Coordinates of C-alpha atoms in Angstrom, one line a residue:
X1 CA 15.1 -14.7 7.8
X2 CA 18.3 -13.4 6.4
X3 CA 18.8 -9.3 7.0
X4 CA 18.6 -7.4 3.8
X5 CA 21.0 -4.8 3.6
X6 CA 20.3 -1.4 3.5
X7 CA 22.4 -1.1 -0.1
X8 CA 19.6 -3.5 -1.4
X9 CA 16.5 -1.6 -0.5
X10 CA 17.0 1.6 -3.0
X11 CA 15.0 0.0 -5.7
X12 CA 12.4 -0.1 -3.4
X13 CA 12.5 3.2 -1.3
X14 CA 13.3 5.1 -5.4
X15 CA 10.0 3.1 -6.5
X16 CA 7.4 3.2 -3.6
X17 CA 7.8 7.1 -3.7
X18 CA 7.9 7.4 -7.6
X19 CA 4.7 5.1 -6.9
X20 CA 3.5 8.2 -4.9
X21 CA 4.3 10.8 -6.6
X22 CA 3.2 9.7 -9.1
X23 CA -0.2 8.8 -8.3
X24 CA -1.2 11.8 -5.5
X25 CA -3.9 13.0 -8.0
X26 CA -5.6 10.2 -6.7
X27 CA -4.8 9.9 -3.3
X28 CA -6.8 13.7 -3.5
X29 CA -9.5 12.4 -5.3
X30 CA -9.6 9.3 -3.0
X31 CA -9.1 10.8 0.5
X32 CA -12.3 13.6 -0.4
X33 CA -13.9 10.7 -1.7
X34 CA -13.6 8.7 1.7
X35 CA -14.7 12.4 4.1
X36 CA -17.4 13.7 1.7
X37 CA -19.3 9.9 1.1
X38 CA -21.2 8.3 3.8
X39 CA -20.5 5.1 1.2
X40 CA -16.9 5.4 1.2
X41 CA -15.8 6.1 4.6
X42 CA -14.4 3.0 5.5
X43 CA -11.9 3.7 2.7
X44 CA -9.7 5.4 5.0
X45 CA -9.0 1.8 6.1
X46 CA -8.1 -0.2 3.8
X47 CA -5.2 0.7 2.3
X48 CA -3.6 0.4 6.6
X49 CA -5.7 -3.2 6.3
X50 CA -3.8 -4.5 2.6
X51 CA -0.6 -3.8 4.4
X52 CA -1.6 -5.6 7.5
X53 CA -2.6 -8.4 5.3
X54 CA 0.7 -8.2 3.5
X55 CA 3.5 -7.3 7.2
X56 CA 1.3 -11.0 8.3
X57 CA 2.9 -12.6 4.5
X58 CA 5.8 -12.0 4.5
X59 CA 6.2 -12.5 8.9
X60 CA 4.8 -16.1 8.6
X61 CA 6.5 -17.0 4.8
X62 CA 9.5 -18.8 5.5
X63 CA 10.4 -18.5 1.1
X64 CA 8.2 -14.7 0.1
X65 CA 11.1 -12.5 1.0
X66 CA 13.4 -9.5 -1.1
X67 CA 16.2 -10.4 -2.5
X68 CA 17.2 -7.6 -5.0
X69 CA 17.5 -9.5 -8.3
X70 CA 14.3 -11.8 -8.9
X71 CA 12.3 -9.4 -10.3
X72 CA 10.0 -10.2 -14.0
X73 CA 10.3 -8.6 -16.9
X74 CA 6.1 -9.5 -17.0
X75 CA 6.0 -7.2 -14.1
X76 CA 7.6 -4.2 -16.5
X77 CA 4.7 -5.2 -18.5
X78 CA 2.0 -5.1 -16.6
X79 CA 2.9 -1.2 -14.8
X80 CA 3.7 0.5 -18.2
X81 CA 0.1 -1.2 -19.2
X82 CA -1.1 0.1 -15.7
X83 CA 0.7 3.8 -16.0
X84 CA -0.2 4.8 -19.1
X85 CA -4.0 3.5 -18.9
X86 CA -3.5 5.4 -15.3
X87 CA -2.4 8.6 -17.6
X88 CA -5.2 8.1 -19.3
X89 CA -8.1 8.2 -17.3
X90 CA -6.3 11.1 -15.2
X91 CA -5.9 13.0 -18.3
X92 CA -10.0 12.1 -18.8
X93 CA -10.3 13.1 -15.2
X94 CA -12.5 9.6 -14.7
X95 CA -10.5 9.3 -11.3
X96 CA -12.2 6.0 -10.1
X97 CA -11.1 4.4 -12.8
X98 CA -7.8 5.5 -12.8
X99 CA -7.6 4.6 -9.0
X100 CA -7.8 1.2 -10.7
X101 CA -4.8 0.9 -11.9
X102 CA -2.9 2.7 -9.7
X103 CA -4.2 -0.2 -7.7
X104 CA -2.6 -2.4 -11.8
X105 CA 0.2 -0.1 -11.2
X106 CA 0.9 -1.3 -7.7
X107 CA 1.2 -5.1 -8.5
X108 CA 3.1 -4.4 -12.0
X109 CA 5.1 -2.2 -9.3
X110 CA 6.0 -5.2 -7.1
X111 CA 6.2 -8.0 -9.3
X112 CA 9.2 -5.5 -11.5
X113 CA 11.1 -5.6 -8.5
X114 CA 9.8 -9.2 -5.4
X115 CA 8.8 -11.0 -8.7
X116 CA 6.5 -13.8 -9.2
X117 CA 6.7 -15.6 -5.4
X118 CA 6.0 -12.3 -3.8
X119 CA 3.1 -11.0 -6.0
X120 CA 1.3 -14.6 -6.1
X121 CA 1.8 -14.3 -2.0
X122 CA 0.3 -10.8 -2.1
X123 CA -2.7 -11.2 -5.3
X124 CA -5.1 -11.0 -1.6
X125 CA -3.8 -7.5 0.0
X126 CA -3.6 -6.1 -4.1
X127 CA -7.4 -7.2 -4.8
X128 CA -8.5 -6.3 -1.2
X129 CA -7.2 -2.5 -2.5
X130 CA -9.3 -2.0 -5.4
X131 CA -12.3 -2.1 -2.5
X132 CA -11.2 1.5 -1.1
X133 CA -11.8 3.5 -5.1
X134 CA -14.9 4.6 -4.5
X135 CA -17.7 3.6 -7.8
X136 CA -19.4 6.4 -9.7
X137 CA -23.2 4.5 -9.8
X138 CA -23.4 3.8 -6.1
X139 CA -26.0 7.1 -6.3
X140 CA -27.3 6.2 -9.4
X141 CA -28.5 3.1 -8.0
X142 CA -29.7 3.9 -4.3
X143 CA -33.2 5.4 -5.5
X144 CA -34.1 2.7 -7.1
X145 CA -32.6 0.1 -4.7
X146 CA -34.9 2.0 -2.3
X147 CA -37.8 2.0 -4.8
X148 CA -38.0 -2.2 -4.8
X149 CA -37.4 -2.4 -1.2
X150 CA -40.9 0.1 -1.0
X151 CA -42.9 -2.6 -2.9
X152 CA -40.7 -5.3 -1.8
X153 CA -42.3 -4.6 1.6
X154 CA -45.3 -3.1 0.7
X155 CA -45.7 -6.7 -1.1
X156 CA -45.8 -8.8 2.1
X157 CA -47.3 -6.6 4.6
X158 CA -50.0 -6.9 2.2
X159 CA -49.9 -10.3 1.9
X160 CA -50.1 -11.3 5.0
X161 CA -53.8 -9.3 4.7
X162 CA -52.8 -5.3 6.3
X163 CA -54.3 -2.3 4.5
X164 CA -51.6 -0.4 2.5
X165 CA -51.2 1.6 -0.4
X166 CA -47.8 1.4 -2.4
X167 CA -47.1 4.9 -4.7
X168 CA -43.3 5.4 -5.2
X169 CA -42.0 4.4 -1.7
X170 CA -43.9 5.9 0.3
X171 CA -46.2 3.2 1.8
X172 CA -49.2 4.6 3.0
X173 CA -51.0 2.6 6.4
X174 CA -54.2 3.4 8.0
X175 CA -52.9 5.0 10.6
X176 CA -49.1 6.0 9.3
X177 CA -47.5 7.2 6.4
X178 CA -43.8 5.9 5.7
X179 CA -41.0 6.3 2.9
X180 CA -38.5 4.6 2.1
X181 CA -35.3 6.6 2.2
X182 CA -32.7 6.1 0.3
X183 CA -30.8 4.6 3.9
X184 CA -32.9 1.7 3.4
X185 CA -32.0 1.1 0.0
X186 CA -29.1 -1.6 1.4
X187 CA -26.1 0.1 -0.7
X188 CA -24.5 1.1 2.7
X189 CA -25.3 -3.3 3.5
X190 CA -24.1 -4.1 0.8
X191 CA -20.8 -2.5 0.5
X192 CA -20.2 -3.6 5.0
X193 CA -20.2 -6.7 3.4
X194 CA -18.0 -7.0 0.7

């Protein structure tokens, strides 16, 4: 792969610095969520993994290279729309929605600077970034899922002939009382599988 002259890299470097300057409030929110929300502590690893996947694509695909002037006007359009959506959600303090718009901004930025071929080849690493965004409804679905898990487990045990009583997320056996906690809701497993 031919080397890109240093002078040709000024646009991507300035664009990256501008992107991180504009999106700093959301990165700060993401960091706090990753450190304090047990369901999304994996979010810290998503960005390095996505970067690794992108670098691997660049290393193994000879047509995937940055060449000045190969950008797309559609990328500028996507960047503008995503930036407007990002600023609206940031102003509303809907940080998780702003984080999704930020990923759209990144896709638009890559498309505007590097072109259609590059953004298509990097679609998976860019899309993978959506897994780093904490969703606000996870805490709200944990209790109903725990209740459902307790009911299903209790029903299976009753079907097998044991005498049990199910009340909410409590299961009473003849010699023990069990409580199905939020950890048994399956949310951690579901997020891990994604």
